[in-house]
Short mmCIF file of C-alpha atoms in Angstrom, two decimals:
data_model
loop_
_atom_site.label_atom_id
_atom_site.label_comp_id
_atom_site.label_asym_id
_atom_site.label_seq_id
_atom_site.Cartn_x
_atom_site.Cartn_y
_atom_site.Cartn_z
CA MET K 17 -6.05 1.88 37.02
CA MET K 18 -3.76 1.79 33.98
CA SER K 19 -2.21 -1.51 32.89
CA ASP K 20 1.57 -1.92 33.05
CA ASN K 21 1.49 -2.35 29.26
CA ILE K 22 -0.08 1.07 28.64
CA GLN K 23 2.28 3.96 27.97
CA THR K 24 1.62 7.56 26.98
CA VAL K 25 2.96 8.63 23.59
CA THR K 26 3.06 12.08 22.00
CA VAL K 27 1.83 12.99 18.51
CA LEU K 28 4.81 14.26 16.50
CA SER K 29 3.27 14.84 13.06
CA LYS K 30 0.07 14.45 11.06
CA THR K 31 -0.48 14.07 7.32
CA THR K 32 -3.95 14.48 5.79
CA TRP K 33 -4.32 12.54 2.52
CA THR K 34 -8.07 13.09 1.92
CA PRO K 35 -10.94 14.28 4.14
CA ASN K 36 -11.28 10.66 5.28
CA LEU K 37 -7.67 9.42 5.32
CA PHE K 38 -4.77 10.60 7.44
CA SER K 39 -1.48 9.39 8.90
CA PHE K 40 0.29 10.37 12.08
CA THR K 41 3.48 9.63 13.95
CA VAL K 42 3.97 9.30 17.69
CA SER K 43 6.95 8.96 19.99
CA ARG K 44 8.22 5.41 20.48
CA PRO K 45 8.78 4.11 24.01
CA ASP K 46 12.39 2.94 24.42
CA SER K 47 11.43 -0.60 25.39
CA PHE K 48 8.80 -1.14 22.69
CA LYS K 49 9.59 -3.85 20.12
CA PHE K 50 7.48 -5.31 17.33
CA THR K 51 7.78 -7.39 14.18
CA ALA K 52 6.96 -5.85 10.79
CA GLY K 53 3.31 -6.63 10.03
CA GLN K 54 2.08 -6.59 13.61
CA PHE K 55 -0.52 -4.26 15.10
CA VAL K 56 -1.01 -2.55 18.44
CA ARG K 57 -3.91 -1.15 20.38
CA LEU K 58 -3.95 2.65 20.44
CA GLY K 59 -6.03 4.63 22.89
CA VAL K 60 -7.45 8.12 22.79
CA ASN K 61 -9.15 10.11 25.53
CA PRO K 62 -11.02 12.87 23.69
CA SER K 63 -11.12 15.12 26.75
CA ARG K 64 -7.33 15.35 26.59
CA LEU K 65 -7.13 16.44 22.95
CA LYS K 66 -6.42 20.11 22.32
CA TYR K 67 -9.39 20.26 19.96
CA TYR K 68 -11.84 19.44 22.76
CA GLN K 69 -10.12 21.39 25.48
CA GLN K 70 -11.36 24.49 23.68
CA GLN K 71 -14.95 23.21 24.06
CA GLU K 72 -15.42 22.82 27.79
CA GLU K 73 -19.03 21.63 27.64
CA ALA K 74 -17.94 18.55 25.68
CA LEU K 75 -15.32 17.36 28.15
CA ALA K 76 -17.45 15.52 30.68
CA ALA K 77 -19.12 13.28 28.12
CA LEU K 78 -15.86 12.48 26.37
CA ASP K 79 -13.66 11.62 29.34
CA GLU K 80 -12.96 7.96 28.60
CA ASP K 81 -10.16 5.93 27.07
CA ILE K 82 -11.16 4.37 23.74
CA PHE K 83 -8.85 1.72 22.22
CA ARG K 84 -8.66 0.32 18.68
CA ALA K 85 -6.24 -1.92 16.77
CA TYR K 86 -3.82 -0.25 14.34
CA SER K 87 -1.15 -1.82 12.14
CA ILE K 88 2.20 -0.07 12.30
CA VAL K 89 3.41 1.64 9.11
CA SER K 90 6.96 2.33 10.24
CA SER K 91 9.95 0.03 10.21
CA PRO K 92 10.68 -2.00 13.36
CA PHE K 93 13.92 0.02 13.47
CA ASP K 94 12.44 3.52 13.22
CA GLU K 95 12.69 5.92 16.13
CA VAL K 96 9.00 6.89 15.81
CA LEU K 97 5.79 4.92 15.26
CA GLU K 98 3.58 5.74 12.29
CA PHE K 99 -0.08 4.83 11.73
CA PHE K 100 -2.52 5.14 8.80
CA SER K 101 -6.17 5.81 9.63
CA ILE K 102 -9.52 6.15 7.95
CA VAL K 103 -12.18 8.41 9.44
CA ILE K 104 -15.42 6.57 10.13
CA PRO K 105 -17.94 9.41 10.62
CA ASP K 106 -19.84 7.77 13.49
CA GLY K 107 -16.90 5.74 14.77
CA ALA K 108 -16.26 6.26 18.48
CA PHE K 109 -12.50 6.17 17.88
CA THR K 110 -11.66 7.61 14.47
CA SER K 111 -14.21 10.41 14.71
CA GLN K 112 -12.14 11.63 17.68
CA LEU K 113 -8.74 10.74 16.27
CA GLN K 114 -9.25 12.93 13.20
CA HIS K 115 -8.91 15.94 15.51
CA LEU K 116 -5.35 15.00 16.51
CA GLU K 117 -2.83 17.83 16.69
CA VAL K 118 0.93 17.76 17.18
CA GLY K 119 1.60 17.60 20.92
CA ASP K 120 -1.53 15.64 21.77
CA GLU K 121 -1.07 12.50 23.86
CA LEU K 122 -2.34 9.02 23.04
CA LEU K 123 -2.16 5.73 24.88
CA LEU K 124 -0.17 2.79 23.48
CA ASN K 125 -0.58 -0.80 24.61
CA THR K 126 3.01 -1.98 24.19
CA MET K 127 1.98 -5.61 23.66
CA PRO K 128 2.09 -6.14 19.86
CA PHE K 129 -0.40 -8.52 18.27
CA GLY K 130 -0.89 -10.37 15.01
CA PHE K 131 0.60 -13.10 12.87
CA LEU K 132 0.71 -11.27 9.52
CA THR K 133 4.50 -11.53 9.64
CA LEU K 134 6.94 -13.08 7.20
CA ALA K 135 8.31 -15.37 9.91
CA ARG K 136 5.10 -17.41 9.67
CA TYR K 137 6.24 -18.84 6.33
CA GLN K 138 8.27 -22.03 6.67
CA LYS K 139 7.14 -23.73 3.45
CA PRO K 140 7.33 -22.89 0.63
CA LEU K 141 10.70 -21.19 1.04
CA PRO K 142 10.77 -17.45 0.23
CA LYS K 143 10.83 -16.62 -3.48
CA ASP K 144 7.89 -14.48 -4.64
CA LEU K 145 6.01 -12.29 -2.15
CA TRP K 146 2.63 -10.83 -3.10
CA LEU K 147 1.27 -8.08 -0.83
CA LEU K 148 -2.37 -7.31 -1.66
CA ALA K 149 -3.92 -4.31 0.10
CA THR K 150 -6.94 -2.06 0.05
CA GLY K 151 -7.03 1.30 1.82
CA THR K 152 -5.33 1.42 5.21
CA GLY K 153 -4.52 -2.29 4.83
CA LEU K 154 -1.36 -0.99 3.18
CA ALA K 155 0.13 -0.21 6.60
CA PRO K 156 1.68 -3.58 7.60
CA PHE K 157 3.14 -4.02 4.12
CA LEU K 158 4.93 -0.67 4.29
CA SER K 159 6.48 -1.81 7.56
CA MET K 160 7.70 -5.05 5.94
CA LEU K 161 9.11 -3.13 2.97
CA GLN K 162 11.13 -0.94 5.34
CA ASP K 163 12.81 -4.02 6.84
CA LEU K 164 16.00 -5.08 5.05
CA LYS K 165 15.35 -8.78 5.71
CA THR K 166 12.35 -8.67 3.35
CA TRP K 167 14.60 -7.45 0.53
CA GLU K 168 17.20 -10.11 1.32
CA ASP K 169 14.83 -13.07 1.49
CA TYR K 170 12.77 -12.69 -1.70
CA GLU K 171 13.47 -12.52 -5.43
CA HIS K 172 10.31 -10.61 -6.36
CA ILE K 173 7.90 -8.53 -4.28
CA VAL K 174 4.56 -7.57 -5.84
CA LEU K 175 2.71 -4.78 -4.05
CA ALA K 176 -0.84 -4.42 -5.39
CA TYR K 177 -2.61 -1.51 -3.71
CA SER K 178 -6.28 -0.82 -4.41
CA ALA K 179 -8.22 2.38 -3.66
CA ARG K 180 -11.44 3.92 -4.91
CA SER K 181 -9.85 7.13 -6.24
CA VAL K 182 -6.35 8.26 -7.11
CA GLU K 183 -6.38 10.65 -4.12
CA GLU K 184 -6.85 7.69 -1.83
CA LEU K 185 -3.62 6.06 -3.05
CA ALA K 186 -1.57 7.30 -0.12
CA TYR K 187 2.19 6.89 0.37
CA ILE K 188 2.96 6.74 -3.36
CA GLU K 189 6.15 8.78 -2.97
CA LEU K 190 7.38 6.44 -0.22
CA ILE K 191 6.54 3.36 -2.31
CA GLU K 192 8.46 4.77 -5.27
CA ARG K 193 11.55 5.27 -3.08
CA LEU K 194 11.54 1.85 -1.42
CA GLN K 195 13.69 0.04 -3.97
CA ALA K 196 16.38 2.72 -3.80
CA ASP K 197 16.19 3.33 -0.06
CA PHE K 198 16.07 -0.28 1.13
CA GLY K 199 16.82 -2.60 -1.80
CA SER K 200 20.07 -0.77 -2.44
CA LEU K 201 21.34 -1.67 1.03
CA VAL K 202 21.45 -5.45 0.48
CA ASP K 203 23.23 -7.74 -1.97
CA ASN K 204 20.94 -9.25 -4.65
CA PRO K 205 17.80 -7.46 -3.42
CA ALA K 206 14.30 -8.43 -4.38
CA LYS K 207 12.76 -6.61 -7.33
CA LEU K 208 9.72 -4.58 -6.25
CA ILE K 209 6.80 -4.52 -8.69
CA PHE K 210 4.20 -1.92 -7.70
CA ILE K 211 0.72 -2.24 -9.19
CA PRO K 212 -1.75 0.55 -8.33
CA ILE K 213 -5.45 -0.20 -8.69
CA VAL K 214 -8.14 2.51 -8.77
CA THR K 215 -11.67 1.12 -8.95
CA ARG K 216 -13.91 4.19 -9.36
CA GLU K 217 -12.14 6.36 -11.91
CA PRO K 218 -9.81 5.78 -14.87
CA VAL K 219 -6.17 6.53 -14.04
CA ASP K 220 -3.23 6.15 -16.42
CA GLY K 221 -1.09 3.18 -15.41
CA ALA K 222 -3.57 1.82 -12.86
CA LEU K 223 -5.73 -1.27 -13.13
CA THR K 224 -9.45 -0.76 -12.47
CA GLU K 225 -11.07 -4.02 -11.38
CA ARG K 226 -11.30 -5.52 -7.89
CA LEU K 227 -8.44 -7.76 -6.79
CA PRO K 228 -10.36 -11.08 -6.98
CA LYS K 229 -11.31 -10.47 -10.62
CA LEU K 230 -7.79 -9.34 -11.54
CA LEU K 231 -6.43 -12.57 -10.09
CA LEU K 232 -9.01 -14.91 -11.60
CA ASP K 233 -8.66 -13.53 -15.13
CA GLY K 234 -4.86 -13.39 -14.87
CA THR K 235 -4.55 -9.62 -15.33
CA LEU K 236 -2.63 -9.09 -12.10
CA GLN K 237 -0.19 -11.90 -12.81
CA GLU K 238 0.34 -10.59 -16.35
CA ARG K 239 1.07 -7.06 -15.10
CA ALA K 240 3.48 -8.45 -12.49
CA GLY K 241 5.17 -10.73 -14.99
CA ILE K 242 5.09 -13.54 -12.44
CA ALA K 243 2.85 -16.58 -12.07
CA LEU K 244 1.22 -17.67 -8.84
CA ASP K 245 2.83 -20.98 -7.92
CA VAL K 246 1.89 -23.20 -4.97
CA ASP K 247 5.59 -24.14 -4.63
CA SER K 248 7.10 -20.63 -4.55
CA THR K 249 4.46 -17.98 -3.74
CA HIS K 250 3.70 -16.23 -0.46
CA VAL K 251 0.55 -14.04 -0.54
CA MET K 252 -0.57 -11.66 2.19
CA LEU K 253 -3.94 -9.90 2.30
CA CYS K 254 -4.90 -6.89 4.39
CA GLY K 255 -7.77 -4.46 3.98
CA ASN K 256 -11.54 -4.42 4.11
CA PRO K 257 -13.01 -7.77 5.17
CA GLU K 258 -14.97 -8.29 1.94
CA MET K 259 -11.81 -7.92 -0.15
CA VAL K 260 -9.88 -10.25 2.13
CA GLU K 261 -12.55 -12.95 1.98
CA ASP K 262 -13.19 -12.70 -1.78
CA THR K 263 -9.50 -12.56 -2.66
CA LYS K 264 -8.72 -15.48 -0.39
CA GLU K 265 -11.35 -17.57 -2.21
CA ALA K 266 -10.00 -16.47 -5.60
CA LEU K 267 -6.48 -17.54 -4.61
CA LYS K 268 -7.77 -20.91 -3.42
CA THR K 269 -9.56 -21.35 -6.75
CA LEU K 270 -6.17 -20.80 -8.40
CA GLY K 271 -4.68 -23.63 -6.36
CA LEU K 272 -2.99 -21.78 -3.49
CA VAL K 273 -3.61 -22.88 0.09
CA MET K 274 -4.00 -21.15 3.44
CA ASN K 275 -0.88 -20.94 5.59
CA ARG K 276 -1.33 -23.05 8.71
CA ARG K 277 1.37 -23.99 11.20
CA GLY K 278 3.96 -22.43 8.92
CA GLU K 279 3.03 -24.22 5.70
CA GLY K 280 1.03 -22.81 2.81
CA ASN K 281 0.75 -19.73 0.64
CA ILE K 282 -1.99 -17.40 1.93
CA ALA K 283 -1.91 -15.28 5.10
CA VAL K 284 -4.57 -12.76 6.10
CA GLU K 285 -5.08 -10.15 8.79
CA ASN K 286 -8.40 -10.40 10.62
CA TYR K 287 -8.25 -7.66 13.27
CA TRP K 288 -10.96 -5.52 11.63
#
């Protein structure tokens, strides 16, 4: 029996970035509300995907609902919901989801989760926002950067986005439009400083080391032109668990503190 919170949504578009990275949009239920930075649980039943309906012998074994947590890429005010996914070859969920086609149906648990939201910061007051992401951890930050309140509340926003190869730096065109599309709509908007990082190949304009090292040796702060300050900095981390843990420790070494009960600098997402 399906929970009252579960609604069926329809796939509206799909973008393939690399063989292992793709994005997709789905219809948004009228009553569904979320805060930028939150995630939801998405469900797929492989037997209902067009890809498998052409392979009848596979249907019986694949007739089950599989749910996973996904941060929302789109703005809280968008008419559609967008998600950013990696393909894990043996993953029960993503190995099916990669076969999505426009018109397929997914399941959406309409109860949003997560505390990687800007409302969690009470002290210090908003001034400099650092968003540090690897891979699909970019998703919640794109949602925040498509919310006008983010541009109103901060003076500087540093988006540092790390990937292994330049092809894996998804959404670059969107990132490059954010200042014009959203910053231009508010008085005295934050200045967005985008810092791409590519760790496995040299790329003009991109840094090459892992985030913890770039922070500890000051390279990231130098590129941003802003210091990390316990009294004015908010830092959010989202991405692979090793990056989150190592970067969190690097930030603590530099004197920043975890955000608890609304006070402190560092917030992380732990749904992986």
